[in-house]
């Protein structure tokens, strides 16, 4: 049977789904969450079976890559069974995970066995005290053990994700690159996005552009732009003497909306068409109203894709227009 394709009104083929399995997290990173967070009511969360049904509908409609995210995906009980189920879907090329790494020391091996293809691990500092301050609750040694466990389990092309904040960790750019080089990892630097109101954190004051980060790295390691892609928004650069790729994700300084191939589904089953807009369609309600009619879910997805906005309009010099936190949407 020929697979259907999701093409939006701007001619973009949607082939990549980011699926948030929970909005909860064991960390409280200063740019991602407020100190005092309200999480989704339990009865509004999709069950793992419901998330799998939604993901299956997307794969039937031409999605080739799924990234599990959150919140912290590895705090959701039963997440391994979801990984196993999705990994076995015919037509899915890649099942990946973004994690803070805290639980990887015990879960890396089972995740590999369940069929996970690749892992991204967030790491903003290599200094234990600072790591604790940035995550408010995290322990650096847990994440370092998690990275080792992922390597030991046989994961390759592991990518670190770092958010660099002025005067908080911007002096660690080279240290993070050196760590990635020494460990044989890729690393992507993400420009901070204004998602959610966090009174105790000034996003404009802490903003560091991708251009500044690349220029700092370039003074130590000459960089060559590389056209390769991991299927997401990162643009990669190479160093002559290392296999490590340096990525930058630049929602502010280099808008990537024209090539956007992604949509997100939240843990309560809402299809978010763009990270920088509020447009959403409640797939969870469609599924619960018609649990035995997958065609209804697919029709709702196809109609929603036609409303995907052309681009985001992030601004750091105004109060956030998007009051959802990154952790609620799925990073
Ligand atoms: N908990 C997992 C983790 O930290 O990797 C997965 C979810 S987290 C929301 C995904 C990524 O989004 C992380 O790399 C995090 O650093 C990034 N992130 C969170 N809030 C952000 C923001 N406001 N701007 C840019 N990146 C953000
Ligand atoms: Fe949790 Fe990830 Fe957000 Fe940090 S970035 S608070 S680890 S969801």
mmCIF file of C-alpha atoms and ligand atoms in Angstrom:
data_model
loop_
_atom_site.group_PDB
_atom_site.id
_atom_site.type_symbol
_atom_site.label_atom_id
_atom_site.label_comp_id
_atom_site.label_asym_id
_atom_site.label_seq_id
_atom_site.Cartn_x
_atom_site.Cartn_y
_atom_site.Cartn_z
ATOM 1 C CA UNK A 1 0.000 0.000 0.000
ATOM 2 C CA UNK A 2 1.425 3.411 -0.980
ATOM 3 C CA UNK A 3 2.035 5.621 2.038
ATOM 4 C CA UNK A 4 0.302 8.943 2.247
ATOM 5 C CA UNK A 5 2.296 12.157 2.575
ATOM 6 C CA UNK A 6 1.733 15.179 4.766
ATOM 7 C CA UNK A 7 2.457 18.305 2.707
ATOM 8 C CA UNK A 8 1.548 21.678 4.196
ATOM 9 C CA UNK A 9 0.284 24.775 2.407
ATOM 10 C CA UNK A 10 3.829 26.074 2.034
ATOM 11 C CA UNK A 11 5.003 22.919 0.239
ATOM 12 C CA UNK A 12 6.868 21.474 3.241
ATOM 13 C CA UNK A 13 6.733 17.695 3.703
ATOM 14 C CA UNK A 14 6.201 16.785 7.359
ATOM 15 C CA UNK A 15 8.352 13.732 8.043
ATOM 16 C CA UNK A 16 9.500 14.305 11.630
ATOM 17 C CA UNK A 17 7.418 14.048 14.814
ATOM 18 C CA UNK A 18 8.616 15.129 18.238
ATOM 19 C CA UNK A 19 6.532 13.254 20.759
ATOM 20 C CA UNK A 20 6.475 14.504 24.339
ATOM 21 C CA UNK A 21 5.868 11.590 26.683
ATOM 22 C CA UNK A 22 5.559 13.745 29.818
ATOM 23 C CA UNK A 23 5.806 17.419 30.769
ATOM 24 C CA UNK A 24 7.372 16.468 34.120
ATOM 25 C CA UNK A 25 11.076 16.551 34.847
ATOM 26 C CA UNK A 26 13.499 15.774 37.640
ATOM 27 C CA UNK A 27 15.448 18.976 36.743
ATOM 28 C CA UNK A 28 14.346 22.623 36.679
ATOM 29 C CA UNK A 29 16.752 24.206 34.161
ATOM 30 C CA UNK A 30 16.685 27.978 34.650
ATOM 31 C CA UNK A 31 15.826 28.797 30.999
ATOM 32 C CA UNK A 32 13.289 25.977 30.598
ATOM 33 C CA UNK A 33 11.151 25.995 33.729
ATOM 34 C CA UNK A 34 10.043 28.377 36.445
ATOM 35 C CA UNK A 35 10.987 27.308 39.974
ATOM 36 C CA UNK A 36 7.378 26.659 40.819
ATOM 37 C CA UNK A 37 5.810 24.687 37.957
ATOM 38 C CA UNK A 38 2.237 23.519 37.377
ATOM 39 C CA UNK A 39 2.200 20.219 35.492
ATOM 40 C CA UNK A 40 -0.598 18.662 33.431
ATOM 41 C CA UNK A 41 -3.390 16.968 35.388
ATOM 42 C CA UNK A 42 -2.846 13.209 35.367
ATOM 43 C CA UNK A 43 -6.187 12.353 33.719
ATOM 44 C CA UNK A 44 -5.377 14.633 30.780
ATOM 45 C CA UNK A 45 -2.147 12.755 29.999
ATOM 46 C CA UNK A 46 -2.323 10.333 27.115
ATOM 47 C CA UNK A 47 -1.694 6.732 28.125
ATOM 48 C CA UNK A 48 1.339 5.104 26.518
ATOM 49 C CA UNK A 49 -1.036 3.087 24.314
ATOM 50 C CA UNK A 50 -2.712 6.323 23.175
ATOM 51 C CA UNK A 51 0.653 7.936 22.414
ATOM 52 C CA UNK A 52 1.592 4.856 20.387
ATOM 53 C CA UNK A 53 -1.686 5.055 18.430
ATOM 54 C CA UNK A 54 -1.067 8.722 17.614
ATOM 55 C CA UNK A 55 2.536 8.022 16.580
ATOM 56 C CA UNK A 56 1.397 5.109 14.393
ATOM 57 C CA UNK A 57 -1.069 7.380 12.586
ATOM 58 C CA UNK A 58 1.768 9.814 11.813
ATOM 59 C CA UNK A 59 3.986 7.023 10.485
ATOM 60 C CA UNK A 60 1.124 5.810 8.271
ATOM 61 C CA UNK A 61 0.950 9.377 6.965
ATOM 62 C CA UNK A 62 4.622 9.473 5.976
ATOM 63 C CA UNK A 63 6.543 10.434 9.122
ATOM 64 C CA UNK A 64 10.008 8.773 8.986
ATOM 65 C CA UNK A 65 11.592 10.007 12.195
ATOM 66 C CA UNK A 66 10.241 10.268 15.741
ATOM 67 C CA UNK A 67 12.061 11.902 18.639
ATOM 68 C CA UNK A 68 10.805 11.141 22.158
ATOM 69 C CA UNK A 69 11.155 14.155 24.399
ATOM 70 C CA UNK A 70 9.454 16.041 27.197
ATOM 71 C CA UNK A 71 9.865 17.192 30.009
ATOM 72 C CA UNK A 72 12.214 14.377 30.781
ATOM 73 C CA UNK A 73 11.071 11.313 28.815
ATOM 74 C CA UNK A 74 12.941 8.852 31.025
ATOM 75 C CA UNK A 75 10.898 9.756 34.132
ATOM 76 C CA UNK A 76 7.727 8.363 32.548
ATOM 77 C CA UNK A 77 7.051 4.861 33.901
ATOM 78 C CA UNK A 78 6.838 2.311 31.081
ATOM 79 C CA UNK A 79 8.718 4.426 28.550
ATOM 80 C CA UNK A 80 10.748 1.347 27.490
ATOM 81 C CA UNK A 81 7.593 -0.398 26.302
ATOM 82 C CA UNK A 82 6.718 2.659 24.199
ATOM 83 C CA UNK A 83 10.212 2.634 22.681
ATOM 84 C CA UNK A 84 9.895 -1.061 21.803
ATOM 85 C CA UNK A 85 6.472 -0.536 20.244
ATOM 86 C CA UNK A 86 7.517 2.469 18.126
ATOM 87 C CA UNK A 87 10.854 0.943 17.108
ATOM 88 C CA UNK A 88 8.973 -1.933 15.490
ATOM 89 C CA UNK A 89 6.727 0.294 13.333
ATOM 90 C CA UNK A 90 7.246 -0.522 9.634
ATOM 91 C CA UNK A 91 8.173 2.650 7.741
ATOM 92 C CA UNK A 92 9.841 4.445 10.644
ATOM 93 C CA UNK A 93 13.528 5.041 9.772
ATOM 94 C CA UNK A 94 14.709 6.523 13.064
ATOM 95 C CA UNK A 95 13.502 6.571 16.669
ATOM 96 C CA UNK A 96 15.541 8.989 18.763
ATOM 97 C CA UNK A 97 15.441 10.416 22.285
ATOM 98 C CA UNK A 98 16.393 13.701 23.907
ATOM 99 C CA UNK A 99 17.212 13.348 27.594
ATOM 100 C CA UNK A 100 18.937 15.173 30.410
ATOM 101 C CA UNK A 101 20.894 11.934 30.913
ATOM 102 C CA UNK A 102 20.209 11.579 34.628
ATOM 103 C CA UNK A 103 18.629 8.124 34.271
ATOM 104 C CA UNK A 104 20.747 6.849 31.410
ATOM 105 C CA UNK A 105 23.195 4.995 33.615
ATOM 106 C CA UNK A 106 20.460 2.423 34.259
ATOM 107 C CA UNK A 107 18.375 2.815 31.077
ATOM 108 C CA UNK A 108 20.899 3.112 28.224
ATOM 109 C CA UNK A 109 21.278 -0.646 27.746
ATOM 110 C CA UNK A 110 17.521 -1.440 27.889
ATOM 111 C CA UNK A 111 16.823 1.471 25.513
ATOM 112 C CA UNK A 112 19.302 0.052 23.029
ATOM 113 C CA UNK A 113 17.736 -3.391 23.350
ATOM 114 C CA UNK A 114 14.273 -1.907 22.844
ATOM 115 C CA UNK A 115 15.404 -0.561 19.474
ATOM 116 C CA UNK A 116 16.171 3.126 20.076
ATOM 117 C CA UNK A 117 18.359 4.453 17.225
ATOM 118 C CA UNK A 118 20.102 7.528 18.674
ATOM 119 C CA UNK A 119 20.329 9.741 21.771
ATOM 120 C CA UNK A 120 20.802 13.471 22.368
ATOM 121 C CA UNK A 121 21.948 14.397 25.873
ATOM 122 C CA UNK A 122 21.652 17.910 27.296
ATOM 123 C CA UNK A 123 24.753 19.252 29.036
ATOM 124 C CA UNK A 124 25.255 22.954 29.785
ATOM 125 C CA UNK A 125 28.216 22.840 32.172
ATOM 126 C CA UNK A 126 31.132 20.620 33.164
ATOM 127 C CA UNK A 127 31.477 22.328 36.554
ATOM 128 C CA UNK A 128 29.524 20.476 39.274
ATOM 129 C CA UNK A 129 28.411 23.583 41.209
ATOM 130 C CA UNK A 130 27.415 25.464 38.126
ATOM 131 C CA UNK A 131 25.631 22.411 36.702
ATOM 132 C CA UNK A 132 23.607 22.306 39.910
ATOM 133 C CA UNK A 133 22.779 26.022 39.662
ATOM 134 C CA UNK A 134 21.684 25.805 36.022
ATOM 135 C CA UNK A 135 19.507 22.710 36.508
ATOM 136 C CA UNK A 136 18.503 23.733 40.063
ATOM 137 C CA UNK A 137 18.456 20.045 41.105
ATOM 138 C CA UNK A 138 20.885 18.105 38.879
ATOM 139 C CA UNK A 139 24.106 16.237 39.661
ATOM 140 C CA UNK A 140 26.796 16.413 36.986
ATOM 141 C CA UNK A 141 28.226 12.994 37.922
ATOM 142 C CA UNK A 142 24.884 11.349 37.050
ATOM 143 C CA UNK A 143 24.930 12.810 33.554
ATOM 144 C CA UNK A 144 28.584 11.930 32.956
ATOM 145 C CA UNK A 145 27.811 8.355 34.044
ATOM 146 C CA UNK A 146 24.806 8.424 31.690
ATOM 147 C CA UNK A 147 26.955 9.489 28.737
ATOM 148 C CA UNK A 148 29.394 6.645 29.479
ATOM 149 C CA UNK A 149 26.540 4.161 29.766
ATOM 150 C CA UNK A 150 25.112 5.262 26.412
ATOM 151 C CA UNK A 151 28.518 4.758 24.787
ATOM 152 C CA UNK A 152 28.955 1.363 26.489
ATOM 153 C CA UNK A 153 25.499 0.315 25.301
ATOM 154 C CA UNK A 154 26.683 0.858 21.723
ATOM 155 C CA UNK A 155 24.955 4.117 20.819
ATOM 156 C CA UNK A 156 26.879 6.029 18.150
ATOM 157 C CA UNK A 157 26.679 9.630 16.957
ATOM 158 C CA UNK A 158 25.530 10.720 20.430
ATOM 159 C CA UNK A 159 24.910 14.463 20.372
ATOM 160 C CA UNK A 160 25.228 16.836 23.302
ATOM 161 C CA UNK A 161 22.826 19.798 23.428
ATOM 162 C CA UNK A 162 24.038 22.951 25.178
ATOM 163 C CA UNK A 163 22.240 26.206 25.854
ATOM 164 C CA UNK A 164 24.804 28.960 26.431
ATOM 165 C CA UNK A 165 23.825 31.866 28.697
ATOM 166 C CA UNK A 166 25.825 35.083 29.009
ATOM 167 C CA UNK A 167 27.740 35.306 32.315
ATOM 168 C CA UNK A 168 26.447 31.914 33.456
ATOM 169 C CA UNK A 169 28.246 29.389 31.253
ATOM 170 C CA UNK A 170 29.507 31.304 28.201
ATOM 171 C CA UNK A 171 33.084 30.798 29.404
ATOM 172 C CA UNK A 172 32.610 27.016 28.929
ATOM 173 C CA UNK A 173 32.062 26.884 25.172
ATOM 174 C CA UNK A 174 35.589 25.618 24.453
ATOM 175 C CA UNK A 175 35.534 23.255 27.458
ATOM 176 C CA UNK A 176 32.308 21.703 26.169
ATOM 177 C CA UNK A 177 33.798 21.337 22.673
ATOM 178 C CA UNK A 178 36.948 19.770 24.148
ATOM 179 C CA UNK A 179 34.819 17.334 26.151
ATOM 180 C CA UNK A 180 32.855 16.376 23.011
ATOM 181 C CA UNK A 181 36.123 15.899 21.079
ATOM 182 C CA UNK A 182 37.669 13.765 23.813
ATOM 183 C CA UNK A 183 34.553 11.575 24.055
ATOM 184 C CA UNK A 184 33.921 11.325 20.295
ATOM 185 C CA UNK A 185 30.526 13.039 20.561
ATOM 186 C CA UNK A 186 28.773 15.654 18.432
ATOM 187 C CA UNK A 187 27.648 18.852 20.116
ATOM 188 C CA UNK A 188 24.927 21.366 19.226
ATOM 189 C CA UNK A 189 24.607 24.823 20.725
ATOM 190 C CA UNK A 190 20.985 26.011 20.921
ATOM 191 C CA UNK A 191 19.983 29.675 21.007
ATOM 192 C CA UNK A 192 17.615 30.226 23.902
ATOM 193 C CA UNK A 193 13.978 30.713 22.900
ATOM 194 C CA UNK A 194 11.426 32.873 24.737
ATOM 195 C CA UNK A 195 9.052 30.071 25.750
ATOM 196 C CA UNK A 196 7.209 30.627 29.019
ATOM 197 C CA UNK A 197 7.485 33.420 31.570
ATOM 198 C CA UNK A 198 10.342 32.905 34.042
ATOM 199 C CA UNK A 199 10.526 35.961 36.330
ATOM 200 C CA UNK A 200 13.844 35.017 37.907
ATOM 201 C CA UNK A 201 15.653 34.700 34.518
ATOM 202 C CA UNK A 202 16.311 37.545 32.033
ATOM 203 C CA UNK A 203 16.360 35.915 28.593
ATOM 204 C CA UNK A 204 17.437 39.044 26.691
ATOM 205 C CA UNK A 205 20.406 39.679 29.006
ATOM 206 C CA UNK A 206 21.575 36.068 28.818
ATOM 207 C CA UNK A 207 21.235 35.638 25.036
ATOM 208 C CA UNK A 208 24.358 34.507 23.165
ATOM 209 C CA UNK A 209 24.026 34.129 19.381
ATOM 210 C CA UNK A 210 25.186 31.123 17.384
ATOM 211 C CA UNK A 211 27.497 33.442 15.418
ATOM 212 C CA UNK A 212 29.302 34.449 18.614
ATOM 213 C CA UNK A 213 29.647 30.826 19.702
ATOM 214 C CA UNK A 214 31.026 29.758 16.313
ATOM 215 C CA UNK A 215 33.457 32.646 16.293
ATOM 216 C CA UNK A 216 34.775 31.719 19.759
ATOM 217 C CA UNK A 217 35.229 28.091 18.724
ATOM 218 C CA UNK A 218 36.826 29.222 15.457
ATOM 219 C CA UNK A 219 39.623 31.022 17.298
ATOM 220 C CA UNK A 220 40.706 27.655 18.757
ATOM 221 C CA UNK A 221 39.612 25.208 16.069
ATOM 222 C CA UNK A 222 39.157 26.453 12.498
ATOM 223 C CA UNK A 223 35.658 25.440 11.383
ATOM 224 C CA UNK A 224 34.364 24.443 7.975
ATOM 225 C CA UNK A 225 30.641 24.604 7.239
ATOM 226 C CA UNK A 226 29.237 21.201 6.354
ATOM 227 C CA UNK A 227 26.036 20.699 4.390
ATOM 228 C CA UNK A 228 25.234 17.456 6.275
ATOM 229 C CA UNK A 229 21.998 17.294 8.266
ATOM 230 C CA UNK A 230 20.617 15.134 11.055
ATOM 231 C CA UNK A 231 17.090 15.764 9.794
ATOM 232 C CA UNK A 232 16.503 18.588 12.303
ATOM 233 C CA UNK A 233 17.235 22.317 12.483
ATOM 234 C CA UNK A 234 20.968 22.068 13.390
ATOM 235 C CA UNK A 235 23.546 23.425 10.913
ATOM 236 C CA UNK A 236 26.858 21.615 11.249
ATOM 237 C CA UNK A 237 30.498 22.605 11.115
ATOM 238 C CA UNK A 238 33.564 20.361 11.058
ATOM 239 C CA UNK A 239 37.050 20.613 12.531
ATOM 240 C CA UNK A 240 39.972 19.260 10.488
ATOM 241 C CA UNK A 241 41.393 17.076 13.266
ATOM 242 C CA UNK A 242 38.290 15.518 14.839
ATOM 243 C CA UNK A 243 35.186 13.493 13.968
ATOM 244 C CA UNK A 244 33.131 15.735 16.306
ATOM 245 C CA UNK A 245 30.537 17.828 14.514
ATOM 246 C CA UNK A 246 29.663 21.241 15.910
ATOM 247 C CA UNK A 247 25.995 22.103 15.375
ATOM 248 C CA UNK A 248 24.176 25.355 15.918
ATOM 249 C CA UNK A 249 20.434 25.690 16.277
ATOM 250 C CA UNK A 250 19.633 29.326 15.619
ATOM 251 C CA UNK A 251 15.929 30.160 15.870
ATOM 252 C CA UNK A 252 16.775 33.870 16.221
ATOM 253 C CA UNK A 253 19.779 34.542 14.059
ATOM 254 C CA UNK A 254 19.146 32.175 11.129
ATOM 255 C CA UNK A 255 15.473 31.446 10.731
ATOM 256 C CA UNK A 256 14.991 27.858 9.583
ATOM 257 C CA UNK A 257 11.208 27.853 9.119
ATOM 258 C CA UNK A 258 11.264 27.510 5.322
ATOM 259 C CA UNK A 259 12.723 24.010 5.631
ATOM 260 C CA UNK A 260 10.726 22.975 8.709
ATOM 261 C CA UNK A 261 9.722 19.307 8.441
ATOM 262 C CA UNK A 262 8.537 18.940 12.051
ATOM 263 C CA UNK A 263 5.459 18.963 14.245
ATOM 264 C CA UNK A 264 5.103 18.178 17.928
ATOM 265 C CA UNK A 265 2.582 16.225 19.985
ATOM 266 C CA UNK A 266 2.317 17.076 23.674
ATOM 267 C CA UNK A 267 1.847 14.534 26.455
ATOM 268 C CA UNK A 268 -1.846 15.475 26.623
ATOM 269 C CA UNK A 269 -2.284 14.753 22.930
ATOM 270 C CA UNK A 270 -2.234 18.242 21.395
ATOM 271 C CA UNK A 271 -0.654 18.586 17.976
ATOM 272 C CA UNK A 272 1.510 21.737 18.014
ATOM 273 C CA UNK A 273 2.174 22.896 14.491
ATOM 274 C CA UNK A 274 5.003 25.300 15.327
ATOM 275 C CA UNK A 275 7.158 25.838 18.417
ATOM 276 C CA UNK A 276 6.779 29.609 18.075
ATOM 277 C CA UNK A 277 2.998 29.780 17.605
ATOM 278 C CA UNK A 278 0.030 28.714 19.686
ATOM 279 C CA UNK A 279 -1.808 26.866 16.923
ATOM 280 C CA UNK A 280 -2.782 23.405 18.210
ATOM 281 C CA UNK A 281 -5.259 20.651 17.464
ATOM 282 C CA UNK A 282 -6.535 18.366 20.210
ATOM 283 C CA UNK A 283 -5.785 14.908 18.782
ATOM 284 C CA UNK A 284 -6.317 13.330 22.197
ATOM 285 C CA UNK A 285 -10.012 14.247 22.139
ATOM 286 C CA UNK A 286 -10.420 12.891 18.603
ATOM 287 C CA UNK A 287 -8.789 9.618 19.659
ATOM 288 C CA UNK A 288 -10.865 9.281 22.825
ATOM 289 C CA UNK A 289 -14.107 10.076 20.964
ATOM 290 C CA UNK A 290 -13.354 7.525 18.204
ATOM 291 C CA UNK A 291 -10.970 4.963 19.734
ATOM 292 C CA UNK A 292 -11.680 2.303 17.090
ATOM 293 C CA UNK A 293 -11.618 4.553 14.036
ATOM 294 C CA UNK A 294 -7.983 5.377 13.186
ATOM 295 C CA UNK A 295 -9.188 7.097 10.003
ATOM 296 C CA UNK A 296 -10.705 9.890 12.150
ATOM 297 C CA UNK A 297 -7.345 10.554 13.763
ATOM 298 C CA UNK A 298 -5.614 10.611 10.387
ATOM 299 C CA UNK A 299 -8.188 12.996 8.924
ATOM 300 C CA UNK A 300 -7.689 15.337 11.904
ATOM 301 C CA UNK A 301 -3.899 15.229 11.400
ATOM 302 C CA UNK A 302 -4.159 15.889 7.658
ATOM 303 C CA UNK A 303 -6.493 18.855 8.198
ATOM 304 C CA UNK A 304 -4.254 20.265 10.941
ATOM 305 C CA UNK A 305 -1.133 20.149 8.770
ATOM 306 C CA UNK A 306 -2.850 22.542 6.342
ATOM 307 C CA UNK A 307 -2.859 25.156 9.131
ATOM 308 C CA UNK A 308 0.882 24.934 9.951
ATOM 309 C CA UNK A 309 2.134 28.538 10.217
ATOM 310 C CA UNK A 310 4.711 29.726 7.724
ATOM 311 C CA UNK A 311 7.207 30.841 10.408
ATOM 312 C CA UNK A 312 7.812 31.806 14.014
ATOM 313 C CA UNK A 313 8.444 35.384 15.196
ATOM 314 C CA UNK A 314 10.558 35.064 18.349
ATOM 315 C CA UNK A 315 11.472 38.346 20.073
ATOM 316 C CA UNK A 316 13.654 38.750 23.125
ATOM 317 C CA UNK A 317 12.905 42.459 23.637
ATOM 318 C CA UNK A 318 9.245 41.916 24.541
ATOM 319 C CA UNK A 319 7.376 39.723 27.024
ATOM 320 C CA UNK A 320 7.096 36.144 25.665
ATOM 321 C CA UNK A 321 4.189 35.814 23.242
ATOM 322 C CA UNK A 322 4.292 32.074 23.859
ATOM 323 C CA UNK A 323 3.410 31.315 27.441
ATOM 324 C CA UNK A 324 3.968 27.564 27.097
ATOM 325 C CA UNK A 325 7.238 26.326 28.534
ATOM 326 C CA UNK A 326 9.546 24.302 26.290
ATOM 327 C CA UNK A 327 9.019 21.379 28.669
ATOM 328 C CA UNK A 328 5.244 21.425 28.038
ATOM 329 C CA UNK A 329 5.561 21.511 24.257
ATOM 330 C CA UNK A 330 8.371 18.995 23.972
ATOM 331 C CA UNK A 331 11.846 20.283 23.187
HETATM 332 N N1 LIG B 1 14.603 16.925 29.348
HETATM 333 C C1 LIG B 1 15.220 16.614 28.109
HETATM 334 C C2 LIG B 1 16.512 17.386 27.935
HETATM 335 O O1 LIG B 1 16.758 18.318 28.704
HETATM 336 O O2 LIG B 1 17.246 17.048 27.020
HETATM 337 C C3 LIG B 1 14.332 16.795 26.916
HETATM 338 C C4 LIG B 1 13.436 18.004 26.888
HETATM 339 S S1 LIG B 1 14.271 19.566 26.830
HETATM 340 C C5 LIG B 1 12.894 20.667 26.783
HETATM 341 C C6 LIG B 1 14.955 19.542 25.200
HETATM 342 C C7 LIG B 1 15.999 20.581 24.906
HETATM 343 O O3 LIG B 1 15.391 21.866 24.951
HETATM 344 C C8 LIG B 1 17.140 20.625 25.903
HETATM 345 O O4 LIG B 1 18.360 20.480 25.202
HETATM 346 C C9 LIG B 1 17.044 22.001 26.516
HETATM 347 O O5 LIG B 1 18.316 22.523 26.800
HETATM 348 C C10 LIG B 1 16.321 22.782 25.472
HETATM 349 N N2 LIG B 1 15.563 23.927 25.976
HETATM 350 C C11 LIG B 1 14.705 23.995 27.010
HETATM 351 N N3 LIG B 1 14.177 25.235 27.131
HETATM 352 C C12 LIG B 1 14.712 25.975 26.139
HETATM 353 C C13 LIG B 1 14.563 27.323 25.704
HETATM 354 N N4 LIG B 1 13.750 28.169 26.324
HETATM 355 N N5 LIG B 1 15.278 27.725 24.629
HETATM 356 C C14 LIG B 1 16.108 26.863 23.965
HETATM 357 N N6 LIG B 1 16.286 25.582 24.323
HETATM 358 C C15 LIG B 1 15.601 25.132 25.391
HETATM 359 FE FE1 LIG B 2 13.993 19.259 32.352
HETATM 360 FE FE2 LIG B 2 15.066 19.176 29.944
HETATM 361 FE FE3 LIG B 2 13.667 21.338 30.733
HETATM 362 FE FE4 LIG B 2 16.014 20.850 31.835
HETATM 363 S S1 LIG B 2 15.653 21.310 29.682
HETATM 364 S S2 LIG B 2 14.116 21.370 32.942
HETATM 365 S S3 LIG B 2 16.096 18.669 31.875
HETATM 366 S S4 LIG B 2 12.873 19.330 30.433
#
